[in-house]
PDB file of C-alpha atoms in Angstrom:
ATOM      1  CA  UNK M 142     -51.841  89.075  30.908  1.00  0.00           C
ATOM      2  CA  UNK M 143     -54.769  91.367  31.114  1.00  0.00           C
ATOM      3  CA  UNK M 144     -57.623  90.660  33.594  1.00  0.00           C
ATOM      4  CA  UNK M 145     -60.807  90.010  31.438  1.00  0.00           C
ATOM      5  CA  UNK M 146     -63.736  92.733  30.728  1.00  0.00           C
ATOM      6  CA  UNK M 147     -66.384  93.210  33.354  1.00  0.00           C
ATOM      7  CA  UNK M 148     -69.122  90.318  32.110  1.00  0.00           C
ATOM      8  CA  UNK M 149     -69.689  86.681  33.066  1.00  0.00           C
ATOM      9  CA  UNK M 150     -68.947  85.565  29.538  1.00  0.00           C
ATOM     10  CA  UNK M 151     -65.574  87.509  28.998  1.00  0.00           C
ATOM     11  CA  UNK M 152     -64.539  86.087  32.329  1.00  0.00           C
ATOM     12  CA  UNK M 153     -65.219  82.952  31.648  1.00  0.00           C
ATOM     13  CA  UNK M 154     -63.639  83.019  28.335  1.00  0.00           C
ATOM     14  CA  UNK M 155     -60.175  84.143  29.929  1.00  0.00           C
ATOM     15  CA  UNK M 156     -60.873  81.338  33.154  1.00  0.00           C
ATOM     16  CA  UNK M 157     -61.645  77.978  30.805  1.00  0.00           C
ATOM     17  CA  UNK M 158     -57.904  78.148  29.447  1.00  0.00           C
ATOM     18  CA  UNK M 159     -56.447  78.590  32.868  1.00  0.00           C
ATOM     19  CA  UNK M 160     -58.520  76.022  34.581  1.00  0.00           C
ATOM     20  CA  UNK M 161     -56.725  72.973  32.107  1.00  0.00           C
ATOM     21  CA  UNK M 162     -53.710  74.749  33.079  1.00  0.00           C
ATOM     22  CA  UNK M 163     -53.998  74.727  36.887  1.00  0.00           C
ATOM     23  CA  UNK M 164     -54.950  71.435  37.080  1.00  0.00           C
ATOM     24  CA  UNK M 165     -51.256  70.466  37.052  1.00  0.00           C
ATOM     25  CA  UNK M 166     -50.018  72.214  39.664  1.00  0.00           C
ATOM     26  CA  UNK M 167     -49.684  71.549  43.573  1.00  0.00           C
ATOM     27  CA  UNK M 168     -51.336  74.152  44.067  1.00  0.00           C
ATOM     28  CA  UNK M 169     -54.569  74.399  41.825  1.00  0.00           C
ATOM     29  CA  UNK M 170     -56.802  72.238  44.703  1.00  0.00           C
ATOM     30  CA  UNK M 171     -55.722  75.749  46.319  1.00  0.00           C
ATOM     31  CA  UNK M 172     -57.204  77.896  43.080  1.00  0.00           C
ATOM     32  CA  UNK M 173     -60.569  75.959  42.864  1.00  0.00           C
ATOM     33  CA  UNK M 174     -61.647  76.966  46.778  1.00  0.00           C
ATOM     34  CA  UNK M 175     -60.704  80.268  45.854  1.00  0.00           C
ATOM     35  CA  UNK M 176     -62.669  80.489  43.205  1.00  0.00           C
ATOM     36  CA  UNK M 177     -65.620  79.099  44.616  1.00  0.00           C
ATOM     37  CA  UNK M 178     -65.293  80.757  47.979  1.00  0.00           C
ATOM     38  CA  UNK M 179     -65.399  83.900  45.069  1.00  0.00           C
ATOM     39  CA  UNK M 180     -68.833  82.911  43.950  1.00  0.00           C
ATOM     40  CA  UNK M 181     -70.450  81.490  47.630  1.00  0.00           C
ATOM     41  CA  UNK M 182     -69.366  85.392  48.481  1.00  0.00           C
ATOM     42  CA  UNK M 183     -71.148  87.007  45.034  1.00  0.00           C
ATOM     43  CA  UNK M 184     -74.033  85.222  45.794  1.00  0.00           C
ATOM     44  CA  UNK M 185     -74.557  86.151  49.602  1.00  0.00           C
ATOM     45  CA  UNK M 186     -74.016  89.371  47.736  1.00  0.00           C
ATOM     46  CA  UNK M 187     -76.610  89.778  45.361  1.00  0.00           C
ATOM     47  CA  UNK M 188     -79.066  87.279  47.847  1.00  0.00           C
ATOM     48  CA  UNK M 189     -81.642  88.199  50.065  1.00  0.00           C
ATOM     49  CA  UNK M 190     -80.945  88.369  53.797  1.00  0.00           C
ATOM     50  CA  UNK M 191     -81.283  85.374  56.104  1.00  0.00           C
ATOM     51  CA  UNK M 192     -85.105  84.698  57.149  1.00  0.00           C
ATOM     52  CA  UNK M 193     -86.348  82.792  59.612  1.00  0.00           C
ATOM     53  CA  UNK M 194     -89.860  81.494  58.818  1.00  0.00           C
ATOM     54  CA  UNK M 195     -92.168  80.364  61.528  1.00  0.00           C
ATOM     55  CA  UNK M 196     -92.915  76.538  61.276  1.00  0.00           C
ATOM     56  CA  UNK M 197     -96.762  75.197  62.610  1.00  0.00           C
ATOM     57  CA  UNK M 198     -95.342  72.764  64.840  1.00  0.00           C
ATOM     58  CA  UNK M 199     -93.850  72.736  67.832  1.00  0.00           C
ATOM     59  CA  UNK M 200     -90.411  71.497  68.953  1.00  0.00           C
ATOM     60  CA  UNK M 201     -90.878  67.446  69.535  1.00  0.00           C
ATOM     61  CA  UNK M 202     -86.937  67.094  70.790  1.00  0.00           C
ATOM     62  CA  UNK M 203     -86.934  65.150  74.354  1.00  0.00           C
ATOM     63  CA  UNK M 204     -84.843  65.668  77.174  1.00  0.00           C
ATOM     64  CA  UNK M 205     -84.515  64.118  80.697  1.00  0.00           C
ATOM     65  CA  UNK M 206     -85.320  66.602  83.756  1.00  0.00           C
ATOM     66  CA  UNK M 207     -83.744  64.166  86.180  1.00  0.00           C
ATOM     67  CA  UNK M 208     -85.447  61.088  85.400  1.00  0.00           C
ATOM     68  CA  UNK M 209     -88.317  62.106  83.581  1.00  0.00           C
ATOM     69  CA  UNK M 210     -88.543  62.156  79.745  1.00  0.00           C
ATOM     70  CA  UNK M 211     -90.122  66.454  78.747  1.00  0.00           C
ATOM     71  CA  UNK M 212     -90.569  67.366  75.593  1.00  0.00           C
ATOM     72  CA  UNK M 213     -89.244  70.749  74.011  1.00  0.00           C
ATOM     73  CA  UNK M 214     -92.427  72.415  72.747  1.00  0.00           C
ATOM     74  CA  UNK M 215     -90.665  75.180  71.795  1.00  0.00           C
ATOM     75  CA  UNK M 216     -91.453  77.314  68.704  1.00  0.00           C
ATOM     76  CA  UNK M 217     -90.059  75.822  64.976  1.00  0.00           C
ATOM     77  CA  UNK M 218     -88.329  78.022  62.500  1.00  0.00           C
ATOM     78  CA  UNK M 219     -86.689  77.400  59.162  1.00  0.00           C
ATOM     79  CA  UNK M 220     -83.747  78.901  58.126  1.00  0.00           C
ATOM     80  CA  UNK M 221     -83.724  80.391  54.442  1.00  0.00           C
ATOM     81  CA  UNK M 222     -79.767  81.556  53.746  1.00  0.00           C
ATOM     82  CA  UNK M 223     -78.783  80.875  50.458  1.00  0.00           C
ATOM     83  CA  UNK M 224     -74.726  79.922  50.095  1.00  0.00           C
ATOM     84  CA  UNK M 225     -74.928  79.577  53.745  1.00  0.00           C
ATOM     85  CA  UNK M 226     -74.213  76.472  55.538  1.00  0.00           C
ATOM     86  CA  UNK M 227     -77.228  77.083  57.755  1.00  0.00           C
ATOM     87  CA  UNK M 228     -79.808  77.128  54.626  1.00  0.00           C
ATOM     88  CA  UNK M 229     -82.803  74.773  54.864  1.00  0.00           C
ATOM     89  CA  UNK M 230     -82.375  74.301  58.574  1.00  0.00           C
ATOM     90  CA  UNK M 231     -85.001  74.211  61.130  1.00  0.00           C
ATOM     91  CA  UNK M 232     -84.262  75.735  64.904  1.00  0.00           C
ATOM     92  CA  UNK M 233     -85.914  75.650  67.914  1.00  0.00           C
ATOM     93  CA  UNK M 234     -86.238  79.030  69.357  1.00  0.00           C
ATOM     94  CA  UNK M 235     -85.804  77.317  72.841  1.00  0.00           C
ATOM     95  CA  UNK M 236     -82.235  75.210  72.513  1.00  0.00           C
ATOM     96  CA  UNK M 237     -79.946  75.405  69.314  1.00  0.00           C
ATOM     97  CA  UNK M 238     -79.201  71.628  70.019  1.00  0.00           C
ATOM     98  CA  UNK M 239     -82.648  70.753  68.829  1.00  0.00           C
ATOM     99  CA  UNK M 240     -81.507  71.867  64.785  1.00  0.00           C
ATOM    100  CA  UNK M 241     -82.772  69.803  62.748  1.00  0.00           C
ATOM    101  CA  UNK M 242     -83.659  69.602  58.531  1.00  0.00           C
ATOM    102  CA  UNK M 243     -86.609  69.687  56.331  1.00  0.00           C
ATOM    103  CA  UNK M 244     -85.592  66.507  55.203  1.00  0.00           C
ATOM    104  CA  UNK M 245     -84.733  64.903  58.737  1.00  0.00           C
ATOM    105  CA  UNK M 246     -88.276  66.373  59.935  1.00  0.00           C
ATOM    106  CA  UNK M 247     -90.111  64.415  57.036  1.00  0.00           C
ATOM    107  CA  UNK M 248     -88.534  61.424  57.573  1.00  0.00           C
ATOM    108  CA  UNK M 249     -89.219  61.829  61.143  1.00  0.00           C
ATOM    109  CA  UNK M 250     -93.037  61.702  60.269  1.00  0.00           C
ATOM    110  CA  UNK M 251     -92.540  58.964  57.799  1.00  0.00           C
ATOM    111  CA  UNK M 252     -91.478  56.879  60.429  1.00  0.00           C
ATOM    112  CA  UNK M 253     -93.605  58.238  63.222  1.00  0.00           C
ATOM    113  CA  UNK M 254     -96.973  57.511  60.409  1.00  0.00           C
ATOM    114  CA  UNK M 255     -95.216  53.668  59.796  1.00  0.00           C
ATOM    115  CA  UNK M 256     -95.715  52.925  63.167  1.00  0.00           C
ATOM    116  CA  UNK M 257     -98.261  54.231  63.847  1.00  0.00           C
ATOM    117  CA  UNK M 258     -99.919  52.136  60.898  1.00  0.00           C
ATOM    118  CA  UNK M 259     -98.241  49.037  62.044  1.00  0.00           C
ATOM    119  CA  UNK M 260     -99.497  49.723  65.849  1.00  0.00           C
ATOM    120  CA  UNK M 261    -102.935  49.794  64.418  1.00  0.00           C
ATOM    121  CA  UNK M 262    -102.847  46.603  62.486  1.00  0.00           C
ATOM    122  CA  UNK M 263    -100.721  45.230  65.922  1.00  0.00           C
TER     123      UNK M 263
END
């Protein structure tokens, strides 16, 4: 048939038939990453660029310099991509092995404030 008219709606409209009809083929697992690969690449599109926004901590990773523990101190930054993979990361400026999440960072200091608490009452 005809490809739809130019708007979300009218493409839509022509998609919601096909989509019950794709489901039975082998191939329509095939049809849905197309489709969404479609919209991850409309999005980075019509999205801002990638920013990296400067964190007020510093880097806390350790490593071993032969046998002494050093920690990182490098400068924090997260990662604002949207449809990227690397969205809501946070990097260290100094190694790209110490990536880490928002999340993973406050449940870092969850921890770090539990113990802390319990080596108080200790």
């Amino acid at each position: 048939g005809r490809p739809p008219a130019d708007t979300i709606q009218a493409m839509a409209a022509w998609l919601a038939p096909v989509v019950q009809w794709i489901r039975t083929r082998e191939y329509g697992s095939e049809f849905v990453d197309e489709v969404l690969a479609a919209v991850r690449q409309a999005v980075r599109a019509v999205d801002r660029p990638v920013r990296y926004v400067p964190l007020p901590q510093a880097c806390r990773a350790i490593t071993l310099v032969g046998q002494t523990p050093v920690v990182c101190g490098g400068a924090l930054r997260a990662v604002i991509a949207p449809g990227l993979p690397s969205d809501g990361q946070v990097r260290c400026e100094v190694s790209r092995e110490h990536t880490s999440t928002v999340a993973a960072m406050e449940a870092a200091q969850r921890r770090s404030a539990r113990t802390r608490a319990h080596l108080r009452t200790a």
